[in-house]
Amino acid sequence: MSELPAESSDAKEALVSGAATIQDPTGLHARPAVKLTKLAKAHDATIEIRAGEDGKWVNAKSPNAVMKLKAGSGEILFVRAQGAQADEAVKALVALIERDFEAE
């Protein structure tokens, strides 16, 4: 996926970002990856995530791409979004990660 522009003259199209640390001892496995992508799909925005400072940005709405990150416990997931619901999307995804993907 191509890089999103760093800034835009339209506030609605501004790039919003956030980050949270993976708490689950098994990392970002299938169950949390599906929860993350399902939540991302519920927002009208282009959303990307990456694992770690140097990770590759991937489409947060793609379960396959998210699972391929192979993000481990203690790793930081960075989230960025652009579009009508970018701010809400980033806040929701960061909160989900911080809640340990609502682990039981």
JSON list of C-alpha atoms in Angstrom, two decimals:
[
{"chain": "A", "resi": 1, "resn": "MET", "atom": "CA", "xyz": [0.00, 0.00, 0.00]},
{"chain": "A", "resi": 2, "resn": "SER", "atom": "CA", "xyz": [1.33, 3.44, -0.79]},
{"chain": "A", "resi": 3, "resn": "GLU", "atom": "CA", "xyz": [2.26, 5.99, 1.83]},
{"chain": "A", "resi": 4, "resn": "LEU", "atom": "CA", "xyz": [-0.51, 8.35, 2.90]},
{"chain": "A", "resi": 5, "resn": "PRO", "atom": "CA", "xyz": [0.20, 12.06, 2.48]},
{"chain": "A", "resi": 6, "resn": "ALA", "atom": "CA", "xyz": [1.55, 13.69, 5.63]},
{"chain": "A", "resi": 7, "resn": "GLU", "atom": "CA", "xyz": [-0.84, 16.61, 5.49]},
{"chain": "A", "resi": 8, "resn": "SER", "atom": "CA", "xyz": [-3.84, 17.88, 3.61]},
{"chain": "A", "resi": 9, "resn": "SER", "atom": "CA", "xyz": [-5.58, 21.23, 3.29]},
{"chain": "A", "resi": 10, "resn": "ASP", "atom": "CA", "xyz": [-8.90, 19.57, 4.04]},
{"chain": "A", "resi": 11, "resn": "ALA", "atom": "CA", "xyz": [-9.19, 18.87, 7.80]},
{"chain": "A", "resi": 12, "resn": "LYS", "atom": "CA", "xyz": [-11.48, 15.93, 7.06]},
{"chain": "A", "resi": 13, "resn": "GLU", "atom": "CA", "xyz": [-8.62, 14.33, 5.12]},
{"chain": "A", "resi": 14, "resn": "ALA", "atom": "CA", "xyz": [-5.92, 14.98, 7.71]},
{"chain": "A", "resi": 15, "resn": "LEU", "atom": "CA", "xyz": [-3.68, 12.08, 8.69]},
{"chain": "A", "resi": 16, "resn": "VAL", "atom": "CA", "xyz": [-4.37, 10.92, 12.24]},
{"chain": "A", "resi": 17, "resn": "SER", "atom": "CA", "xyz": [-2.07, 8.55, 14.10]},
{"chain": "A", "resi": 18, "resn": "GLY", "atom": "CA", "xyz": [-1.73, 6.69, 17.38]},
{"chain": "A", "resi": 19, "resn": "ALA", "atom": "CA", "xyz": [0.02, 3.73, 18.98]},
{"chain": "A", "resi": 20, "resn": "ALA", "atom": "CA", "xyz": [-0.43, 1.08, 21.66]},
{"chain": "A", "resi": 21, "resn": "THR", "atom": "CA", "xyz": [1.53, -1.87, 23.01]},
{"chain": "A", "resi": 22, "resn": "ILE", "atom": "CA", "xyz": [0.41, -5.47, 22.50]},
{"chain": "A", "resi": 23, "resn": "GLN", "atom": "CA", "xyz": [-0.28, -7.04, 25.91]},
{"chain": "A", "resi": 24, "resn": "ASP", "atom": "CA", "xyz": [-1.27, -10.58, 24.89]},
{"chain": "A", "resi": 25, "resn": "PRO", "atom": "CA", "xyz": [1.60, -13.00, 25.65]},
{"chain": "A", "resi": 26, "resn": "THR", "atom": "CA", "xyz": [1.02, -14.74, 22.31]},
{"chain": "A", "resi": 27, "resn": "GLY", "atom": "CA", "xyz": [1.09, -11.47, 20.36]},
{"chain": "A", "resi": 28, "resn": "LEU", "atom": "CA", "xyz": [-1.17, -10.47, 17.51]},
{"chain": "A", "resi": 29, "resn": "HIS", "atom": "CA", "xyz": [-2.56, -13.88, 16.56]},
{"chain": "A", "resi": 30, "resn": "ALA", "atom": "CA", "xyz": [-5.70, -14.74, 14.57]},
{"chain": "A", "resi": 31, "resn": "ARG", "atom": "CA", "xyz": [-8.43, -13.83, 17.10]},
{"chain": "A", "resi": 32, "resn": "PRO", "atom": "CA", "xyz": [-7.18, -10.31, 17.90]},
{"chain": "A", "resi": 33, "resn": "ALA", "atom": "CA", "xyz": [-6.27, -9.70, 14.25]},
{"chain": "A", "resi": 34, "resn": "VAL", "atom": "CA", "xyz": [-9.86, -10.45, 13.22]},
{"chain": "A", "resi": 35, "resn": "LYS", "atom": "CA", "xyz": [-11.22, -8.16, 15.97]},
{"chain": "A", "resi": 36, "resn": "LEU", "atom": "CA", "xyz": [-8.89, -5.38, 14.82]},
{"chain": "A", "resi": 37, "resn": "THR", "atom": "CA", "xyz": [-9.82, -5.70, 11.14]},
{"chain": "A", "resi": 38, "resn": "LYS", "atom": "CA", "xyz": [-13.54, -5.93, 11.91]},
{"chain": "A", "resi": 39, "resn": "LEU", "atom": "CA", "xyz": [-13.34, -2.71, 13.91]},
{"chain": "A", "resi": 40, "resn": "ALA", "atom": "CA", "xyz": [-11.28, -1.02, 11.17]},
{"chain": "A", "resi": 41, "resn": "LYS", "atom": "CA", "xyz": [-13.87, -1.98, 8.54]},
{"chain": "A", "resi": 42, "resn": "ALA", "atom": "CA", "xyz": [-16.57, -0.26, 10.60]},
{"chain": "A", "resi": 43, "resn": "HIS", "atom": "CA", "xyz": [-14.98, 3.15, 9.92]},
{"chain": "A", "resi": 44, "resn": "ASP", "atom": "CA", "xyz": [-15.09, 5.31, 6.80]},
{"chain": "A", "resi": 45, "resn": "ALA", "atom": "CA", "xyz": [-11.34, 5.87, 6.53]},
{"chain": "A", "resi": 46, "resn": "THR", "atom": "CA", "xyz": [-8.19, 4.46, 4.99]},
{"chain": "A", "resi": 47, "resn": "ILE", "atom": "CA", "xyz": [-6.50, 2.77, 7.94]},
{"chain": "A", "resi": 48, "resn": "GLU", "atom": "CA", "xyz": [-3.03, 1.27, 8.12]},
{"chain": "A", "resi": 49, "resn": "ILE", "atom": "CA", "xyz": [-1.04, -0.33, 10.93]},
{"chain": "A", "resi": 50, "resn": "ARG", "atom": "CA", "xyz": [2.54, -1.41, 11.42]},
{"chain": "A", "resi": 51, "resn": "ALA", "atom": "CA", "xyz": [4.45, -3.29, 14.09]},
{"chain": "A", "resi": 52, "resn": "GLY", "atom": "CA", "xyz": [7.41, -1.39, 15.50]},
{"chain": "A", "resi": 53, "resn": "GLU", "atom": "CA", "xyz": [9.12, 1.81, 14.36]},
{"chain": "A", "resi": 54, "resn": "ASP", "atom": "CA", "xyz": [10.56, 0.25, 11.21]},
{"chain": "A", "resi": 55, "resn": "GLY", "atom": "CA", "xyz": [7.69, -2.04, 10.25]},
{"chain": "A", "resi": 56, "resn": "LYS", "atom": "CA", "xyz": [5.90, -1.95, 6.92]},
{"chain": "A", "resi": 57, "resn": "TRP", "atom": "CA", "xyz": [2.49, -0.23, 6.85]},
{"chain": "A", "resi": 58, "resn": "VAL", "atom": "CA", "xyz": [-0.33, -2.64, 5.96]},
{"chain": "A", "resi": 59, "resn": "ASN", "atom": "CA", "xyz": [-4.06, -2.28, 5.35]},
{"chain": "A", "resi": 60, "resn": "ALA", "atom": "CA", "xyz": [-5.77, -2.61, 8.76]},
{"chain": "A", "resi": 61, "resn": "LYS", "atom": "CA", "xyz": [-8.93, -3.87, 7.04]},
{"chain": "A", "resi": 62, "resn": "SER", "atom": "CA", "xyz": [-7.15, -6.97, 5.70]},
{"chain": "A", "resi": 63, "resn": "PRO", "atom": "CA", "xyz": [-7.04, -9.87, 8.19]},
{"chain": "A", "resi": 64, "resn": "ASN", "atom": "CA", "xyz": [-4.34, -11.60, 6.13]},
{"chain": "A", "resi": 65, "resn": "ALA", "atom": "CA", "xyz": [-2.11, -8.50, 6.04]},
{"chain": "A", "resi": 66, "resn": "VAL", "atom": "CA", "xyz": [-2.58, -7.89, 9.77]},
{"chain": "A", "resi": 67, "resn": "MET", "atom": "CA", "xyz": [-1.70, -11.49, 10.70]},
{"chain": "A", "resi": 68, "resn": "LYS", "atom": "CA", "xyz": [1.39, -11.34, 8.47]},
{"chain": "A", "resi": 69, "resn": "LEU", "atom": "CA", "xyz": [2.77, -8.58, 10.72]},
{"chain": "A", "resi": 70, "resn": "LYS", "atom": "CA", "xyz": [3.61, -11.34, 13.24]},
{"chain": "A", "resi": 71, "resn": "ALA", "atom": "CA", "xyz": [3.65, -8.71, 15.99]},
{"chain": "A", "resi": 72, "resn": "GLY", "atom": "CA", "xyz": [4.76, -10.11, 19.32]},
{"chain": "A", "resi": 73, "resn": "SER", "atom": "CA", "xyz": [3.90, -9.37, 22.92]},
{"chain": "A", "resi": 74, "resn": "GLY", "atom": "CA", "xyz": [5.31, -6.04, 24.05]},
{"chain": "A", "resi": 75, "resn": "GLU", "atom": "CA", "xyz": [5.61, -4.74, 20.50]},
{"chain": "A", "resi": 76, "resn": "ILE", "atom": "CA", "xyz": [4.12, -1.35, 19.65]},
{"chain": "A", "resi": 77, "resn": "LEU", "atom": "CA", "xyz": [1.39, -1.23, 17.01]},
{"chain": "A", "resi": 78, "resn": "PHE", "atom": "CA", "xyz": [1.25, 2.08, 15.19]},
{"chain": "A", "resi": 79, "resn": "VAL", "atom": "CA", "xyz": [-2.06, 3.11, 13.62]},
{"chain": "A", "resi": 80, "resn": "ARG", "atom": "CA", "xyz": [-2.67, 5.84, 11.06]},
{"chain": "A", "resi": 81, "resn": "ALA", "atom": "CA", "xyz": [-5.83, 6.79, 9.24]},
{"chain": "A", "resi": 82, "resn": "GLN", "atom": "CA", "xyz": [-7.14, 9.30, 6.75]},
{"chain": "A", "resi": 83, "resn": "GLY", "atom": "CA", "xyz": [-10.73, 10.02, 5.82]},
{"chain": "A", "resi": 84, "resn": "ALA", "atom": "CA", "xyz": [-14.08, 11.07, 7.24]},
{"chain": "A", "resi": 85, "resn": "GLN", "atom": "CA", "xyz": [-13.81, 8.92, 10.38]},
{"chain": "A", "resi": 86, "resn": "ALA", "atom": "CA", "xyz": [-10.01, 8.87, 10.77]},
{"chain": "A", "resi": 87, "resn": "ASP", "atom": "CA", "xyz": [-9.94, 10.32, 14.27]},
{"chain": "A", "resi": 88, "resn": "GLU", "atom": "CA", "xyz": [-12.64, 7.96, 15.56]},
{"chain": "A", "resi": 89, "resn": "ALA", "atom": "CA", "xyz": [-10.96, 4.98, 13.87]},
{"chain": "A", "resi": 90, "resn": "VAL", "atom": "CA", "xyz": [-7.55, 5.62, 15.42]},
{"chain": "A", "resi": 91, "resn": "LYS", "atom": "CA", "xyz": [-9.04, 6.17, 18.88]},
{"chain": "A", "resi": 92, "resn": "ALA", "atom": "CA", "xyz": [-11.13, 2.99, 18.63]},
{"chain": "A", "resi": 93, "resn": "LEU", "atom": "CA", "xyz": [-8.25, 0.81, 17.39]},
{"chain": "A", "resi": 94, "resn": "VAL", "atom": "CA", "xyz": [-5.79, 2.12, 19.98]},
{"chain": "A", "resi": 95, "resn": "ALA", "atom": "CA", "xyz": [-8.38, 1.53, 22.71]},
{"chain": "A", "resi": 96, "resn": "LEU", "atom": "CA", "xyz": [-8.96, -2.04, 21.48]},
{"chain": "A", "resi": 97, "resn": "ILE", "atom": "CA", "xyz": [-5.22, -2.78, 21.58]},
{"chain": "A", "resi": 98, "resn": "GLU", "atom": "CA", "xyz": [-4.92, -1.19, 25.04]},
{"chain": "A", "resi": 99, "resn": "ARG", "atom": "CA", "xyz": [-7.79, -3.39, 26.27]},
{"chain": "A", "resi": 100, "resn": "ASP", "atom": "CA", "xyz": [-5.78, -6.45, 25.12]},
{"chain": "A", "resi": 101, "resn": "PHE", "atom": "CA", "xyz": [-8.31, -7.03, 22.33]},
{"chain": "A", "resi": 102, "resn": "GLU", "atom": "CA", "xyz": [-10.97, -7.52, 25.01]},
{"chain": "A", "resi": 103, "resn": "ALA", "atom": "CA", "xyz": [-9.30, -10.72, 26.24]},
{"chain": "A", "resi": 104, "resn": "GLU", "atom": "CA", "xyz": [-11.33, -12.94, 28.52]}
]
